[in-house]
Short mmCIF file of C-alpha atoms in Angstrom, two decimals:
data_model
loop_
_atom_site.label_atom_id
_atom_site.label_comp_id
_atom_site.label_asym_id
_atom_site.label_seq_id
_atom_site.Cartn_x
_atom_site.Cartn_y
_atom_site.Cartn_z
CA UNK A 1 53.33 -42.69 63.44
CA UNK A 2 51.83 -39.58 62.38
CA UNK A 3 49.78 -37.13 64.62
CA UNK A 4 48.24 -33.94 63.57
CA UNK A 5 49.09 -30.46 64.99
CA UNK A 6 48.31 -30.01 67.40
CA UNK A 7 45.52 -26.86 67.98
CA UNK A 8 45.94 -26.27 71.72
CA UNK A 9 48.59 -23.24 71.30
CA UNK A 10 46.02 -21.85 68.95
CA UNK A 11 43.21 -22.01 71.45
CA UNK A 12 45.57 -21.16 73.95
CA UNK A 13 46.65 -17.96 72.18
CA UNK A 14 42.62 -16.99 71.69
CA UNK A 15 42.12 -18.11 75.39
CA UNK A 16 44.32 -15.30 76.29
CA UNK A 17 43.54 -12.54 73.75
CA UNK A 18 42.47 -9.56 74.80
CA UNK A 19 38.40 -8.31 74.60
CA UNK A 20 39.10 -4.99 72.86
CA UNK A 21 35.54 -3.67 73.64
CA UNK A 22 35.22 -5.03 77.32
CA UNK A 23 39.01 -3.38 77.71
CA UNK A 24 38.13 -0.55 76.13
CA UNK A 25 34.93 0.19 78.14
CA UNK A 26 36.72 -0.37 81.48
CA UNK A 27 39.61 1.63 80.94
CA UNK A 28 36.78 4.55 79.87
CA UNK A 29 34.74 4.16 82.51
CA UNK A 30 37.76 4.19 84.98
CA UNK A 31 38.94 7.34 83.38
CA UNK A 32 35.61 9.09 83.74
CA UNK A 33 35.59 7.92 87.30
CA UNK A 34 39.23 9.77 87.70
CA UNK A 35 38.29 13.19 85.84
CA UNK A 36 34.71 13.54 87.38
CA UNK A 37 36.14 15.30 90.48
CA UNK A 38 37.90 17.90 87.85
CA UNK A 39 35.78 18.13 85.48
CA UNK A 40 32.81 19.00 88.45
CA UNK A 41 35.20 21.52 90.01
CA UNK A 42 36.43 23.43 86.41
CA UNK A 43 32.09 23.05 85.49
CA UNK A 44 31.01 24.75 88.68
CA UNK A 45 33.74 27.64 87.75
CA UNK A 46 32.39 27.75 84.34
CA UNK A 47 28.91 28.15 85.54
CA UNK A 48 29.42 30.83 88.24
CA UNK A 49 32.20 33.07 85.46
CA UNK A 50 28.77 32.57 82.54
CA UNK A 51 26.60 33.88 84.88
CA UNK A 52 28.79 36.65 86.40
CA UNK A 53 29.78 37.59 82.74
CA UNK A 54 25.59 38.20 82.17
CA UNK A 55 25.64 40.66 84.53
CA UNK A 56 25.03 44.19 83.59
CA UNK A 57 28.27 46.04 84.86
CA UNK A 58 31.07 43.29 83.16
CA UNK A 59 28.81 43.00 79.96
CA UNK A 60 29.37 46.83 79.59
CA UNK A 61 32.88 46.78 80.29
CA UNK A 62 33.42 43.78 77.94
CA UNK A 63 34.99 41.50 79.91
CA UNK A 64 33.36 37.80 79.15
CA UNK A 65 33.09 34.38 81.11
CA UNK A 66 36.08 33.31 79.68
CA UNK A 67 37.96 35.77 81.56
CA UNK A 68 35.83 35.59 84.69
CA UNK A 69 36.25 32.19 84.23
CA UNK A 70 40.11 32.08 84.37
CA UNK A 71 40.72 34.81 87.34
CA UNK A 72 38.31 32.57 89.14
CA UNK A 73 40.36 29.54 88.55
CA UNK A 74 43.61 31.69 89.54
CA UNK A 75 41.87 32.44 92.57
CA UNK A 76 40.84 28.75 93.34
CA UNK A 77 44.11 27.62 92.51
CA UNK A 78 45.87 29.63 94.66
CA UNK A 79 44.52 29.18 97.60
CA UNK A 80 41.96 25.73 98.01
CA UNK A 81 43.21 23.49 95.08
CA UNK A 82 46.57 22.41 96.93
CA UNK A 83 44.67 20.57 99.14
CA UNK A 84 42.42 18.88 95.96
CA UNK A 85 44.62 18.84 93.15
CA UNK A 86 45.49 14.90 93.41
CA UNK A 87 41.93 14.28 92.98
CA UNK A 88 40.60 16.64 90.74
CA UNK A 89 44.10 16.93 88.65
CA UNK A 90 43.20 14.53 85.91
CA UNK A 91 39.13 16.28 85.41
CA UNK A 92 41.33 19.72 85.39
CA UNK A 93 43.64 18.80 82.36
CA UNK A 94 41.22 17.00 80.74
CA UNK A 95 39.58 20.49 80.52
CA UNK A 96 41.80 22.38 79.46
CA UNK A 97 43.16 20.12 76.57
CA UNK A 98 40.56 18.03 75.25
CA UNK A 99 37.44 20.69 75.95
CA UNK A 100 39.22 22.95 75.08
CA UNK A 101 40.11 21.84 71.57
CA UNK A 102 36.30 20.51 71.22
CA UNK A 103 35.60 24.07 72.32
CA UNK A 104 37.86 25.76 69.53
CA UNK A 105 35.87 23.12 66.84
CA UNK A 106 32.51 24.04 67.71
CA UNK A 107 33.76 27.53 67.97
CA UNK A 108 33.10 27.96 64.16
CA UNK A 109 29.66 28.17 64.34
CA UNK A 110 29.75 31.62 65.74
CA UNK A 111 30.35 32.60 61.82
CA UNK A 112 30.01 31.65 58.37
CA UNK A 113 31.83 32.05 54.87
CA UNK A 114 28.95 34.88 54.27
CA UNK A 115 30.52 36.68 57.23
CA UNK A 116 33.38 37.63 54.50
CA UNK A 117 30.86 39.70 51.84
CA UNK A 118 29.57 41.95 54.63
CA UNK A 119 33.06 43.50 54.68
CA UNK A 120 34.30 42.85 51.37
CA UNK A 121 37.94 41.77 50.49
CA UNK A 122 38.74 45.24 51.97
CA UNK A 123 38.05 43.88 54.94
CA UNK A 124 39.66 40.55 54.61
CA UNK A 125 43.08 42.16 53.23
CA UNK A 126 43.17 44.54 56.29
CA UNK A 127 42.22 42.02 59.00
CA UNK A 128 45.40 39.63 57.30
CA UNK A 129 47.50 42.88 57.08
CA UNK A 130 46.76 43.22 60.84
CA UNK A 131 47.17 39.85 62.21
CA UNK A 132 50.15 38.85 60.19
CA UNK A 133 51.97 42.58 60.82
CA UNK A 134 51.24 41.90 65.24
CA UNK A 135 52.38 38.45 64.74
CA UNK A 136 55.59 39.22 63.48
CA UNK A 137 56.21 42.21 65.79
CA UNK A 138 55.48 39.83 68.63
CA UNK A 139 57.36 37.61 68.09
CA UNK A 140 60.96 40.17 66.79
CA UNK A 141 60.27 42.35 69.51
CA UNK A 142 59.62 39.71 72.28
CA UNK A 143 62.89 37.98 71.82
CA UNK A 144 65.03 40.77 69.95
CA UNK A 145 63.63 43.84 72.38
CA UNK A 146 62.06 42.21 75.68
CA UNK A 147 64.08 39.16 76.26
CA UNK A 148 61.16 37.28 76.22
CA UNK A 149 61.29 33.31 75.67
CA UNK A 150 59.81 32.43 72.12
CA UNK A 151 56.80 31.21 73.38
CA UNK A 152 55.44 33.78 75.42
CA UNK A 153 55.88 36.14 72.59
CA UNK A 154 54.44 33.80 70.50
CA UNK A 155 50.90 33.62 72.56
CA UNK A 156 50.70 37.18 72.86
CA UNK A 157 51.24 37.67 69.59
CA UNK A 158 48.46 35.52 68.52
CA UNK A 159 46.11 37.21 71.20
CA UNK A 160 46.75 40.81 70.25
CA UNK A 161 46.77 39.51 66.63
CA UNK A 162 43.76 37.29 66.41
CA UNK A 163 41.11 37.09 69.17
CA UNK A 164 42.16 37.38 72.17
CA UNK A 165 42.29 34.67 75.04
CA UNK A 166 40.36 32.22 72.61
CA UNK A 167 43.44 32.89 70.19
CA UNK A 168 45.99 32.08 73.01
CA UNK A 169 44.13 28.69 74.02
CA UNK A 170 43.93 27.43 70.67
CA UNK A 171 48.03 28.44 70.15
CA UNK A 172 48.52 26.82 73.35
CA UNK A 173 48.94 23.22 71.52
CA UNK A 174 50.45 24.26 68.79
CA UNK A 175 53.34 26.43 70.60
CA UNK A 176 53.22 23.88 73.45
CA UNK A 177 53.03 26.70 76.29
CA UNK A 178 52.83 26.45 79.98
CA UNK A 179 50.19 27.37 81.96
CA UNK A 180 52.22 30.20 83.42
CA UNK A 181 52.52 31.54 79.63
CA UNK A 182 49.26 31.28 78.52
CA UNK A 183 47.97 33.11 81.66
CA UNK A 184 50.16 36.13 81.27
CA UNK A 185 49.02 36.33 77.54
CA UNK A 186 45.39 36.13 78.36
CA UNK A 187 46.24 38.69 81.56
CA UNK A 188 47.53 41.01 78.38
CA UNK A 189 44.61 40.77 76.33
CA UNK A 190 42.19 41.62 79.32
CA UNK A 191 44.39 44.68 80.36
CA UNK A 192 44.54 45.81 77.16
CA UNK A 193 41.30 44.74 75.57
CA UNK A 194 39.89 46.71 78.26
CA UNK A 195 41.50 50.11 77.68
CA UNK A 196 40.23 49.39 74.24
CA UNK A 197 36.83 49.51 75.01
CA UNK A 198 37.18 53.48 76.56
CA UNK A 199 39.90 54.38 74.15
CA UNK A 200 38.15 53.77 70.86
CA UNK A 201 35.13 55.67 70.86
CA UNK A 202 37.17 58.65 72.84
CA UNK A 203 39.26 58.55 69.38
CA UNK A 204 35.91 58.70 67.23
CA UNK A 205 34.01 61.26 68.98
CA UNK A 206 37.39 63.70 69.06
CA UNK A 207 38.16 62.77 65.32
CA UNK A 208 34.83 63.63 64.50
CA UNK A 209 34.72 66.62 66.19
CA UNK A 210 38.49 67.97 64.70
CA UNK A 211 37.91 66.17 61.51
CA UNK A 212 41.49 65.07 61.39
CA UNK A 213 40.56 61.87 59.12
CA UNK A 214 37.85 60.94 56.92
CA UNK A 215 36.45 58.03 59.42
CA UNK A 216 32.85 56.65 58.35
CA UNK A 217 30.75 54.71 61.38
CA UNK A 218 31.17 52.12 58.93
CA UNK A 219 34.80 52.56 58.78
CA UNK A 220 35.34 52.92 62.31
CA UNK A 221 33.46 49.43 62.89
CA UNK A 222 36.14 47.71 60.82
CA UNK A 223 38.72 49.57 62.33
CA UNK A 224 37.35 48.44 65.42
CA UNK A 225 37.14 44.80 64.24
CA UNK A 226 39.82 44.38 62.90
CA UNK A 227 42.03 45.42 66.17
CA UNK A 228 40.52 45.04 69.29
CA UNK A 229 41.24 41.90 70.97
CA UNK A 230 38.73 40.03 72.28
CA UNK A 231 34.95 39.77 70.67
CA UNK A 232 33.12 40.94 73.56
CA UNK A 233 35.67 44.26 73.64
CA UNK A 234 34.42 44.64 70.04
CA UNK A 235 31.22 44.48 70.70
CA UNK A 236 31.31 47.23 73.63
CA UNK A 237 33.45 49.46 72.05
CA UNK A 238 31.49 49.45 68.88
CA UNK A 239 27.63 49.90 70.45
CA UNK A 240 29.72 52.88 72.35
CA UNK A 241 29.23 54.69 68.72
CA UNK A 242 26.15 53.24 67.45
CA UNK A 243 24.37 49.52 66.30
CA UNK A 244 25.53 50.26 62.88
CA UNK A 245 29.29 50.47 63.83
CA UNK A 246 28.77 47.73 66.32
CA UNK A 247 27.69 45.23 63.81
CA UNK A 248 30.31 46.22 61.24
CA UNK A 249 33.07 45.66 64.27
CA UNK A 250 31.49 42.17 64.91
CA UNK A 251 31.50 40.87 61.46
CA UNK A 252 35.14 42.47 60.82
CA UNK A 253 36.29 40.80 63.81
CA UNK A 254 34.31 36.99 63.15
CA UNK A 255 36.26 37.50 59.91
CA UNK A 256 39.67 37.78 61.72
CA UNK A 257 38.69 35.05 63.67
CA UNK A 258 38.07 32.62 61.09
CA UNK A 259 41.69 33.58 60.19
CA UNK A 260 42.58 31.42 63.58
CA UNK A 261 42.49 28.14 61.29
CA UNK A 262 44.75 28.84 58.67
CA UNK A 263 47.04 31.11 61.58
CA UNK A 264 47.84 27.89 63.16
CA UNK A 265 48.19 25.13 60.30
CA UNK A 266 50.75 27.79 59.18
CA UNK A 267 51.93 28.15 63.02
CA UNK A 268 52.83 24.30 63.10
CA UNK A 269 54.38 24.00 59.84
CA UNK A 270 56.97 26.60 60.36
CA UNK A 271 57.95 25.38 64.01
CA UNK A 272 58.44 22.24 62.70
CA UNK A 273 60.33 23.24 59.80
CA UNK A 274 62.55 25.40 62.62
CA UNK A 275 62.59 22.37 65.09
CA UNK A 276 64.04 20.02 61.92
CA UNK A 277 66.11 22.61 61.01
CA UNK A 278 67.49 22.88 64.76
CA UNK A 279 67.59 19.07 64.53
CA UNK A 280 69.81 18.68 61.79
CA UNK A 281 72.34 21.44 63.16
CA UNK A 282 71.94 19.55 66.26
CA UNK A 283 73.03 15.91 64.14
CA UNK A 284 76.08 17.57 62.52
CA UNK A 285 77.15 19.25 66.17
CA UNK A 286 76.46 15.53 67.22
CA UNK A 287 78.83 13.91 64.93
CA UNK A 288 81.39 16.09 65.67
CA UNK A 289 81.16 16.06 69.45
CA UNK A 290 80.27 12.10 69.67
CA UNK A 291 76.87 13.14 71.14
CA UNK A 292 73.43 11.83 70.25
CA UNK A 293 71.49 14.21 67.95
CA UNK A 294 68.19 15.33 68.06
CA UNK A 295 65.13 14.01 66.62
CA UNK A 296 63.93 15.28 63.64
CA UNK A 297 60.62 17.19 64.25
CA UNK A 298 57.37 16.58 62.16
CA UNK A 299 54.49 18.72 61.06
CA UNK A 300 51.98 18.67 63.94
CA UNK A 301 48.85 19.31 62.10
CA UNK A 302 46.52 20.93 64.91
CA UNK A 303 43.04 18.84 63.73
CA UNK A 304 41.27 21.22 65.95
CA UNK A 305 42.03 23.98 63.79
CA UNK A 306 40.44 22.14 60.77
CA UNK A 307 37.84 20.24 62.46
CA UNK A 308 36.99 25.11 63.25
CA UNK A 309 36.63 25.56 59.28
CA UNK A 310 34.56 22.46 58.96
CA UNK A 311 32.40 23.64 61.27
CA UNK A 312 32.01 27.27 60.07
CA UNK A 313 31.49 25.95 56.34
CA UNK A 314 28.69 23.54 57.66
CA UNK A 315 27.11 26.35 59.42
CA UNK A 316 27.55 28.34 56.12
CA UNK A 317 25.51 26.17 54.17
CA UNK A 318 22.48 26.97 56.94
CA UNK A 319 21.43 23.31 57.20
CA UNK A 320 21.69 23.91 60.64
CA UNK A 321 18.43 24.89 62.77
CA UNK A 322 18.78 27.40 64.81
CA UNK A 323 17.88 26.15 67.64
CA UNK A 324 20.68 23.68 67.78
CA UNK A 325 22.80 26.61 66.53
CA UNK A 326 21.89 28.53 69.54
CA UNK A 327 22.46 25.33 71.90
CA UNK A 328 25.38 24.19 70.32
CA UNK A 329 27.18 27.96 70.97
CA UNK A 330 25.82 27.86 74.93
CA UNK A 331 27.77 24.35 75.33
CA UNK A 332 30.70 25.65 73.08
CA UNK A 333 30.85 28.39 76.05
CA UNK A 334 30.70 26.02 78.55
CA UNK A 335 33.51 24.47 76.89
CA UNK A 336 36.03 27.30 76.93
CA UNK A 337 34.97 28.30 80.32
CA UNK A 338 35.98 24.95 81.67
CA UNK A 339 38.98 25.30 80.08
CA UNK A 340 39.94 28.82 80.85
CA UNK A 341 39.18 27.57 84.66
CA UNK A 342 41.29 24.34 84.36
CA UNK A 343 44.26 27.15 83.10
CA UNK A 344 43.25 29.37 85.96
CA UNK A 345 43.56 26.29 88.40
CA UNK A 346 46.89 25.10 87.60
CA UNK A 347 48.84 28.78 86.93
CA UNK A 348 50.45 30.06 90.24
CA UNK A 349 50.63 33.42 91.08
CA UNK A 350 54.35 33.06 92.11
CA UNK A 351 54.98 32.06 87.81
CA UNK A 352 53.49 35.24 86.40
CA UNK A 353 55.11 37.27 89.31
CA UNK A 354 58.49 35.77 87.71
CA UNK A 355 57.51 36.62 84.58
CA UNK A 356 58.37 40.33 85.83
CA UNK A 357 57.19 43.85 83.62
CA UNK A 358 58.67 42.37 80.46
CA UNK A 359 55.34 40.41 78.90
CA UNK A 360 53.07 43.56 79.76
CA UNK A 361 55.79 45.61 77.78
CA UNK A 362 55.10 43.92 74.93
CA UNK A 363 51.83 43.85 75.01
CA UNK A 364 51.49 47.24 75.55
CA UNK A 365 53.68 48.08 72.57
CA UNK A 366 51.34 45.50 70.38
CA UNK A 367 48.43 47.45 71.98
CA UNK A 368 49.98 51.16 70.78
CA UNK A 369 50.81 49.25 66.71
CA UNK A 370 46.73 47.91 66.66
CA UNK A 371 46.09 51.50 66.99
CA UNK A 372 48.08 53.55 64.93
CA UNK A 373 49.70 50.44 62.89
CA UNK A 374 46.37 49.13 62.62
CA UNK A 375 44.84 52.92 61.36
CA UNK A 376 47.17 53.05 58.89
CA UNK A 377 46.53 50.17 57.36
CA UNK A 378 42.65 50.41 57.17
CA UNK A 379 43.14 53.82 55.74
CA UNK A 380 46.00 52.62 53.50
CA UNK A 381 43.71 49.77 52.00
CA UNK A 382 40.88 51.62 51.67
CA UNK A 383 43.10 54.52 49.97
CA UNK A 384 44.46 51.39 47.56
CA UNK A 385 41.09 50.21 46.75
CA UNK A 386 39.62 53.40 45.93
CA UNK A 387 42.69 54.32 43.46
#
């Protein structure tokens, strides 16, 4: 006799398929429940480094929440967070990956495409001249000169060359550095952004006063701009000569920063061209040795980096209000401060001490190149234009 199928396995295999939304929802609301303590403890660091950074004595000296926000971290870390770190651990990294990459996004829309005709492709040819020349000195000198590992060299490279400790975060993924790394870049940039601030104008008022070079307040803004490290130091060290050459140093300097996009799509492609290189030296080494070779590396597009230039060109278009502009930049703050705190939390004072004289050399030779390298090649540019 014939019988038809049966349908029980069918129901059966529905009875035991998975909700995707009620699964998803629960596994959400269990991971908020795990990152709260973090994300409360790298928050309240944030908060206290934006307010200290507002007051009048570290605005003048240029140093900004994001690097209040990272010594205190260090200084939380070192001491209390042994005793938290199970329970705030997965709140801390959450900060200082995923903020931080939503913090590099929204990050464009401190500038816009418009940014670029304030300083003319002068401008944009000597901020590229700059960051690709520091880059590349970074990273011979840090392995070739200083014994450095590639990566270190690699982060301070891109703060000295970019924008400082926002420039090292947003490398951070890219060049897959440790915490210990990306602290003693960021240390680099403060040390050295900081001398900046005193240095520059000391260099314009005795240039003006021996008239060694022609050197405009216009010109010394982009000067200024395009080789300081960190925004805030811009901003200090150009107001030190006057508004005018403060705002030129600004919009120099957002146009080296909008740079950071293309820096690190470029950054990614050529590790992973050197990691499948490395693989495929490592496959024929294999073969001959009866090992297992390496896995061929891909590109690791860094969608942050894009999802930065989306935002800038919507902010370009000035669809935006600016009220939400405004809002949207105080969050974006919050953002990196969390992060820089969730760095500062998990770097141990014992890993830079390791680290030994060797990064600061560096840095400091990057620091003496942005000023007389970086001279040079404003006046050389401008000399090329002109002719």
């Amino acid at each position: 006799m014939h019988t038809a199928p049966s349908s029980a396995p069918v129901a059966t295999s529905f009875a035991h398929a998975p909700v995707p939304l009620a699964r998803w929802s629960a596994a959400l609301a269990h991971s908020l429940r795990q990152a709260l303590p973090g994300l409360a403890l790298t928050g309240a660091l944030a908060f206290a480094s934006i307010h200290l950074g507002e007051l009048a004595w570290f605005a003048s000296h240029g140093i900004s929440a994001l690097t209040l926000a990272i010594v205190l971290g260090m200084l939380v870390g070192n001491t209390v967070y042994a005793r938290m770190g199970a329970v705030a651990g997965a709140g801390v990294n959450l900060s200082k990956v995923r903020l931080l990459r939503l913090g590099i996004v929204l990050y464009g829309l401190r500038l816009t495409f418009q940014d670029i005709g304030h300083v003319g492709w002068a401008g944009v040819a000597i901020d590229a001249a700059v960051l690709g020349s520091t880059f590349a000195l970074a990273c011979f000198l840090g392995t070739r000169v200083f014994g450095l590992d590639r990566r270190t060299a690699m982060l301070i490279g891109a703060g000295s060359s970019i924008c400082g400790a926002a420039a090292v975060m947003a490398a951070e993924p890219v060049v897959r550095g440790r915490a210990e790394q990306v602290t003693v870049a960021v240390a680099t940039v403060v040390v050295f952004g900081t001398v900046s601030i005193f240095l520059y104008p000391l260099l314009y008022q005795f240039n003006a006063q021996h008239h060694l070079i022609d050197l405009s307040a216009q010109a010394y803004g982009v000067f200024a701009g395009s080789t300081i490290h960190e925004v805030a130091q811009v901003v200090a060290a150009g107001r030190a000569v006057g508004e005018a050459s403060a705002d030129t140093a600004v919009i120099a300097k957002m146009v080296r920063v909008m740079m950071l996009a293309p820096f690190l799509v470029i950054l990614s492609a050529w590790l992973s061209r050197d990691a499948a290189a490395h693989g495929r030296q490592g496959a024929a080494d294999g073969a001959e040795g009866g090992g297992s070779a390496p896995q061929r590396g891909g590109i690791a597009i860094p969608w942050f980096a894009l999802g930065f230039v989306a935002v800038a060109g919507l902010h370009s278009l000035n669809v935006l209000p600016a009220a939400a502009v405004a809002h949207l930049t105080e969050i974006d703050t919050v953002l990196l401060a969390m992060a820089m705190a969730g760095l500062g939390l998990t770097t141990h004072v014992s890993a830079i001490r390791r680290a030994g004289i060797r990064p600061l050399a560096l840095a400091a030779t990057l620091f003496v190149w942005l000023v007389c390298g970086g001279l040079a090649i404003n006046l050389g540019v401008g000399w090329l234009l002109q002719g």
